[in-house]
Amino acid sequence: MKTIKASLLFFVFLAALLIGCKENKKENQPENDMVKTESAKSHIEKSAFGETPDGQKVDKYTLTNTKGMEIDVITYGGIITRWTAPDKNGNYEDVVLGFNDLDSYFGGVPYFGALIGRYGNRIAKGQFSIDGETYTLAKNDGQNHLHGGQKGFDKVVWAAEAESTDDGASLVLTYTSADGEEGYPGKLDVKVTYTLTGDNELDIQYEAVTDKPTVVNLTQHSYFNLSGDFSKDILDNEVMLNASAYLPVDAGLIPTGEIRSVEGTPFDFTEPKAVGEEINADNEQIKRGGGYDHCWVLNGTDKNFGLAASAYHPESGRLLEVYTDEPAIQFYTGNFLDGSLSSKTGGVYGKRSGLCLETQHYPDSPNQEAFPTTRLNPGETYSSHTSFKFSTK
Ligand code: BGC
């Protein structure tokens, strides 16, 4: 009996010692120590990326697959800061606009690589009503509300968990947006899962739940430059949009409510067409956007995951395909970039040096009843699925 008791005590002691050691190890770990998660087919490395002005730590996760694609995601804004893709000779180069350091992301950056929410795109006059109650949001784009407000999901620090399996390297980002944050009703729990597959595809799954009726429209705001050379513009990229119609806008880029056929207009991208071919056309809508900055109504992708868009850079052979289950896509050609931001490679980001393909619901849906609803009720789960797939041809 005594020996059993003694050995039991010994084991308890041993266990306590082990737990103690483990905790110590955690505490003593240098803050910027690389942490690796890996499987045979993918891996993720975590490292420190800096601090926000209010002292929150920001990490960088590098997702890698066996083909050699690398994607850097930081916990600030869920921003993709670097994304390498192969050209036709197998050379991997960075194809997204962004910065090498965290500080460059503070202030005046047009949403490079960021997660956008609670409402991606514009809400007219920063106002909408739900069940008779009016909610007022920031007017951060002229008279209108844009991309979630002054401090949207692109400017908050997300919690992150990394997992590597044979299906790919996944980074799960979560954020709780408080009831009333940026004027939106309801506490919203958001989860975004980035998965880099072995097939050079970044799969993005968005989910959210609320405790009060609210509106949600999440998207990803990467600016692609498929040439891998940020000093070049994207006008020679051949873009296809699987859309027979688009949403004309007013002077403040709010949809007028009309759903207009693209046929015979510069907005027809049903067959691949160089971005520059009609970008300066004498067309009222082109003038309003300063180029393309419109939402296209996708053919049949609503709730039915399918090809929404592609962009092809003939010289490098890089082809990007975008798949989604969203009903629309904002195609923005970087018209407001003006060379005032320094690029990762020492130059500047000039006008139209990147293009965005933002899968989403229609802009201003909370105020336009004829548009598919963006309302989320308690008990429902918002879900949106998009993937960006790279190949060459
Ligand atoms: C909008 C543009 C805006 C850009 C960056 C895009 O989603 O459509 O009008 O300038 O984001 O803010």
XYZ file of C-alpha atoms and ligand atoms in Angstrom:
405
model
C 0.000 0.000 0.000
C 2.775 2.364 1.083
C 4.738 1.710 -2.126
C 1.644 2.411 -4.257
C 1.091 5.693 -2.386
C 4.758 6.613 -2.735
C 4.839 5.929 -6.466
C 1.567 7.813 -6.926
C 3.076 10.798 -5.143
C 6.163 10.483 -7.283
C 4.086 10.557 -10.464
C 2.129 13.559 -9.283
C 5.416 15.288 -8.515
C 6.808 14.328 -11.914
C 3.685 15.582 -13.694
C 3.833 18.897 -11.794
C 7.477 19.239 -12.718
C 6.758 18.580 -16.381
C 3.875 21.071 -16.523
C 6.088 23.630 -14.796
C 8.844 23.086 -17.317
C 6.439 23.396 -20.229
C 5.066 26.674 -18.924
C 8.553 27.954 -18.305
C 9.540 27.066 -21.816
C 6.586 29.052 -23.146
C 7.420 32.040 -20.997
C 11.091 31.968 -21.880
C 10.446 31.665 -25.565
C 11.788 34.758 -27.342
C 8.885 36.808 -28.642
C 9.919 36.748 -32.239
C 10.889 33.100 -32.225
C 9.651 31.359 -35.386
C 6.903 28.866 -34.700
C 6.382 26.199 -37.324
C 3.358 24.040 -38.059
C 3.893 21.536 -40.802
C 2.643 18.476 -42.606
C 4.217 16.650 -45.531
C 2.456 18.929 -48.001
C 2.340 22.383 -46.439
C 3.719 24.450 -43.657
C 3.180 27.685 -41.778
C 5.725 29.814 -39.981
C 4.836 32.488 -37.494
C 7.000 35.470 -36.609
C 6.556 38.835 -34.916
C 5.719 41.723 -37.295
C 5.528 44.690 -34.936
C 3.033 46.589 -32.821
C 0.072 48.847 -33.498
C 0.271 52.444 -32.195
C -1.886 51.332 -29.226
C 0.551 48.550 -28.337
C -1.107 45.439 -29.776
C 1.298 42.819 -31.049
C 0.996 41.845 -34.701
C 2.225 38.518 -36.073
C 3.062 37.438 -39.579
C 2.221 33.957 -40.821
C 3.885 32.546 -43.922
C 1.818 29.848 -45.617
C 3.809 27.618 -47.976
C 2.921 24.693 -50.209
C 5.228 22.148 -51.813
C 5.001 23.814 -55.241
C 6.720 26.855 -53.762
C 3.896 29.358 -53.404
C 4.283 31.568 -50.334
C 1.676 33.848 -48.809
C 2.404 36.223 -45.930
C -0.633 37.165 -43.852
C -0.440 39.543 -40.907
C -2.897 39.587 -38.018
C -3.423 43.349 -38.527
C -6.389 43.517 -40.900
C -5.807 39.916 -42.025
C -3.681 41.640 -44.666
C -1.924 39.597 -47.327
C 1.387 41.439 -47.556
C 3.181 39.123 -50.004
C 2.004 36.393 -52.356
C 4.338 34.623 -54.744
C 3.074 33.014 -57.953
C 4.936 31.206 -60.746
C 5.421 32.551 -64.255
C 5.534 30.272 -67.309
C 9.204 29.429 -66.553
C 8.397 28.445 -62.981
C 9.831 31.614 -61.414
C 7.920 32.631 -58.305
C 7.517 36.387 -57.845
C 5.490 38.580 -55.523
C 2.251 39.614 -57.273
C 0.418 41.752 -54.685
C 0.828 45.378 -53.672
C 1.794 45.960 -50.055
C 4.630 46.899 -47.723
C 7.549 45.189 -46.003
C 6.903 46.752 -42.583
C 3.857 47.236 -40.375
C 4.145 51.002 -39.894
C 3.613 51.613 -43.597
C 0.098 50.157 -43.234
C -0.996 52.859 -40.758
C -2.797 55.810 -42.289
C -3.867 56.537 -45.808
C -3.451 53.090 -47.367
C -6.183 52.114 -49.846
C -6.908 48.730 -48.225
C -3.915 46.877 -49.744
C -4.470 43.125 -49.252
C -6.906 43.576 -46.379
C -10.016 41.835 -45.134
C -12.924 44.235 -45.511
C -15.926 44.482 -43.199
C -18.380 44.793 -41.631
C -19.668 46.031 -44.986
C -17.398 45.909 -48.033
C -18.017 48.682 -50.578
C -20.309 51.701 -50.171
C -23.448 52.513 -48.191
C -25.149 55.706 -49.373
C -24.937 58.670 -47.003
C -23.633 56.373 -44.255
C -27.124 55.372 -43.253
C -29.520 52.453 -43.343
C -32.517 51.161 -41.421
C -33.411 47.786 -40.017
C -36.952 47.144 -38.769
C -37.669 50.873 -38.589
C -34.518 51.784 -36.681
C -31.987 54.012 -38.453
C -28.254 53.428 -38.025
C -25.654 56.080 -38.781
C -22.184 55.180 -40.004
C -19.072 57.207 -40.763
C -19.048 59.115 -44.053
C -15.465 58.230 -44.911
C -15.805 58.484 -48.703
C -17.272 61.874 -49.552
C -20.913 61.734 -48.500
C -20.869 57.926 -48.298
C -19.649 55.112 -46.099
C -16.884 52.847 -47.480
C -15.421 49.484 -46.418
C -16.657 49.408 -42.826
C -15.804 52.936 -41.723
C -12.951 54.724 -39.950
C -11.687 51.556 -38.324
C -13.032 48.670 -40.345
C -11.912 45.052 -40.155
C -8.826 46.048 -42.180
C -7.495 48.044 -39.210
C -8.100 45.680 -36.276
C -5.892 42.919 -34.917
C -7.347 39.463 -35.493
C -6.718 36.374 -33.346
C -5.008 33.647 -35.363
C -4.629 29.901 -35.311
C -2.514 27.987 -37.782
C -3.014 24.451 -38.938
C -1.141 22.445 -41.551
C -2.696 19.333 -43.012
C -2.193 17.432 -46.242
C -5.056 19.503 -47.692
C -3.131 22.691 -47.161
C -1.864 25.336 -44.812
C -4.752 27.040 -43.018
C -4.837 30.203 -41.019
C -8.033 30.790 -39.057
C -8.562 34.444 -38.180
C -11.256 35.503 -35.741
C -12.517 38.875 -34.609
C -15.442 40.009 -32.491
C -16.934 43.304 -33.576
C -18.784 44.865 -30.647
C -22.437 45.907 -30.823
C -22.385 49.497 -32.142
C -18.821 49.344 -33.475
C -18.544 51.829 -36.350
C -22.294 52.356 -35.904
C -23.390 48.845 -36.909
C -25.929 47.018 -34.740
C -25.206 43.660 -33.126
C -22.157 41.921 -31.739
C -20.680 40.132 -34.726
C -18.354 37.131 -34.359
C -16.365 36.779 -37.557
C -14.181 33.916 -38.708
C -12.098 33.935 -41.875
C -10.159 30.838 -42.934
C -7.354 31.236 -45.441
C -6.187 27.880 -46.859
C -3.289 27.604 -49.288
C -3.780 24.316 -51.128
C -1.193 22.205 -52.936
C -2.707 23.450 -56.178
C -1.597 27.108 -55.866
C -5.041 28.122 -54.756
C -5.938 30.345 -51.812
C -9.325 29.289 -50.533
C -11.116 31.819 -48.338
C -14.101 30.893 -46.202
C -15.895 33.711 -44.378
C -18.358 33.090 -41.561
C -20.175 35.341 -39.101
C -22.921 35.235 -36.479
C -24.719 38.108 -34.795
C -26.819 38.682 -31.683
C -29.021 41.391 -33.322
C -30.197 41.876 -36.907
C -27.355 43.558 -38.816
C -25.808 43.796 -42.290
C -22.665 41.936 -43.417
C -20.682 41.961 -46.655
C -17.127 40.656 -46.326
C -14.409 40.621 -48.944
C -10.662 40.534 -49.608
C -8.959 43.579 -51.084
C -5.724 42.324 -52.674
C -4.322 44.426 -55.506
C -2.770 42.053 -58.049
C 0.065 42.930 -60.362
C 0.650 39.705 -62.256
C 3.814 40.985 -63.961
C 5.687 40.705 -60.667
C 7.089 44.172 -61.406
C 5.344 46.918 -59.422
C 6.680 49.630 -61.694
C 4.401 48.306 -64.447
C 0.682 48.992 -64.775
C -2.007 46.371 -65.293
C -3.417 47.715 -68.571
C -2.077 44.782 -70.614
C -3.724 42.205 -68.324
C -6.513 40.311 -70.064
C -9.501 40.189 -67.795
C -12.625 38.046 -68.024
C -15.689 38.716 -65.880
C -18.420 36.084 -65.943
C -21.099 38.748 -65.928
C -23.665 39.907 -68.480
C -24.618 42.951 -66.436
C -23.142 45.556 -64.122
C -24.396 48.208 -61.726
C -24.116 51.776 -63.068
C -23.235 54.303 -60.365
C -23.942 57.931 -59.514
C -21.200 60.537 -59.052
C -20.475 59.201 -55.537
C -20.101 55.636 -56.915
C -23.385 54.466 -55.375
C -25.387 52.095 -57.639
C -28.325 53.878 -59.213
C -30.440 50.723 -58.832
C -30.343 49.882 -62.511
C -28.899 46.539 -63.603
C -27.480 47.286 -67.043
C -26.390 44.872 -69.762
C -22.674 45.008 -70.592
C -23.317 44.232 -74.238
C -21.712 46.689 -76.629
C -20.168 48.709 -73.771
C -16.629 49.018 -72.320
C -17.994 46.931 -69.435
C -18.215 43.793 -71.531
C -15.563 41.389 -70.215
C -17.505 38.235 -71.027
C -14.549 37.314 -73.287
C -11.015 38.086 -72.047
C -10.073 41.664 -72.961
C -7.051 43.839 -72.182
C -7.931 46.157 -69.298
C -6.522 49.117 -71.225
C -8.540 48.519 -74.375
C -11.516 50.687 -73.404
C -10.511 52.116 -70.043
C -10.336 55.629 -71.458
C -13.510 55.313 -73.542
C -15.801 58.290 -73.851
C -18.365 56.751 -71.538
C -20.112 58.427 -68.618
C -19.731 55.421 -66.310
C -16.021 55.021 -67.076
C -15.554 58.724 -66.311
C -17.367 58.395 -62.975
C -15.047 55.602 -61.857
C -11.921 57.197 -63.322
C -11.663 53.829 -65.098
C -13.218 50.601 -63.865
C -14.539 50.802 -60.309
C -17.873 49.043 -60.589
C -19.744 46.016 -59.412
C -20.563 43.318 -61.960
C -23.547 41.005 -61.467
C -22.196 37.478 -61.840
C -23.859 34.871 -64.019
C -25.188 32.201 -61.745
C -22.602 32.127 -58.953
C -25.042 33.191 -56.234
C -24.813 30.311 -53.715
C -23.402 28.222 -56.540
C -19.623 28.212 -56.309
C -18.219 28.897 -59.787
C -15.814 30.881 -61.944
C -16.383 34.605 -61.521
C -13.334 36.192 -63.111
C -9.855 35.706 -64.468
C -6.847 37.878 -65.166
C -4.006 36.862 -67.475
C -0.655 38.526 -67.949
C 0.565 37.466 -71.423
C 4.254 38.251 -70.928
C 4.741 36.208 -67.754
C 2.012 33.684 -68.581
C 0.474 34.098 -65.114
C -3.226 33.335 -64.947
C -5.365 34.130 -61.917
C -8.854 32.661 -61.632
C -11.400 33.753 -59.065
C -14.182 31.419 -57.939
C -16.983 32.414 -55.607
C -20.505 31.787 -54.372
C -21.161 35.544 -54.100
C -23.615 37.214 -56.498
C -21.239 40.005 -57.568
C -17.669 41.215 -57.984
C -16.174 44.697 -57.741
C -13.538 45.156 -60.430
C -11.317 48.079 -59.473
C -8.336 49.064 -61.604
C -6.355 51.067 -59.044
C -7.457 54.378 -60.554
C -6.841 56.302 -57.322
C -3.233 55.110 -56.905
C -1.083 58.134 -57.590
C 2.546 57.251 -56.899
C 2.487 58.660 -53.370
C 3.062 55.264 -51.718
C 6.470 53.561 -51.874
C 6.493 50.024 -53.170
C 8.094 46.964 -51.582
C 10.841 47.021 -54.171
C 11.976 50.628 -53.903
C 9.741 52.322 -56.469
C 6.243 53.725 -56.047
C 2.730 52.374 -56.647
C 1.618 54.324 -59.671
C -1.831 54.770 -61.171
C -3.300 51.379 -62.177
C -0.346 49.380 -60.869
C -2.754 46.855 -59.351
C -6.204 45.420 -59.980
C -8.730 44.206 -57.414
C -11.311 41.470 -57.867
C -13.510 41.806 -54.781
C -16.211 39.142 -54.497
C -19.241 40.460 -52.627
C -22.925 41.386 -52.507
C -24.024 44.553 -54.282
C -22.949 47.920 -52.858
C -25.578 49.838 -50.896
C -27.798 46.746 -50.539
C -29.036 47.854 -47.087
C -30.769 50.762 -48.865
C -31.853 49.010 -52.054
C -34.616 46.486 -51.578
C -34.375 45.047 -55.074
C -30.779 43.899 -54.404
C -30.063 40.498 -52.787
C -30.201 41.012 -49.045
C -27.122 41.495 -46.865
C -29.132 41.246 -43.655
C -27.979 38.730 -41.032
C -30.312 37.697 -38.225
C -29.501 36.070 -34.887
C -29.513 32.292 -35.304
C -28.293 32.493 -38.922
C -24.702 32.034 -40.099
C -23.282 34.347 -42.729
C -21.188 32.301 -45.089
C -19.204 33.308 -48.148
C -16.670 31.323 -50.122
C -14.061 32.581 -52.597
C -10.891 31.136 -54.022
C -7.990 32.639 -55.972
C -6.220 30.090 -58.136
C -2.922 30.649 -59.950
C -1.651 28.757 -62.970
C 0.169 29.612 -66.196
C -0.623 29.397 -69.880
C -13.412 50.822 -54.275
C -12.681 52.034 -54.759
C -11.759 52.493 -53.686
C -10.835 51.347 -53.347
C -9.841 51.671 -52.281
C -12.424 49.765 -53.935
O -13.072 48.645 -53.449
O -14.330 50.371 -55.214
O -13.550 53.052 -55.120
O -11.031 53.595 -54.069
O -11.580 50.250 -52.939
O -10.374 52.410 -51.306
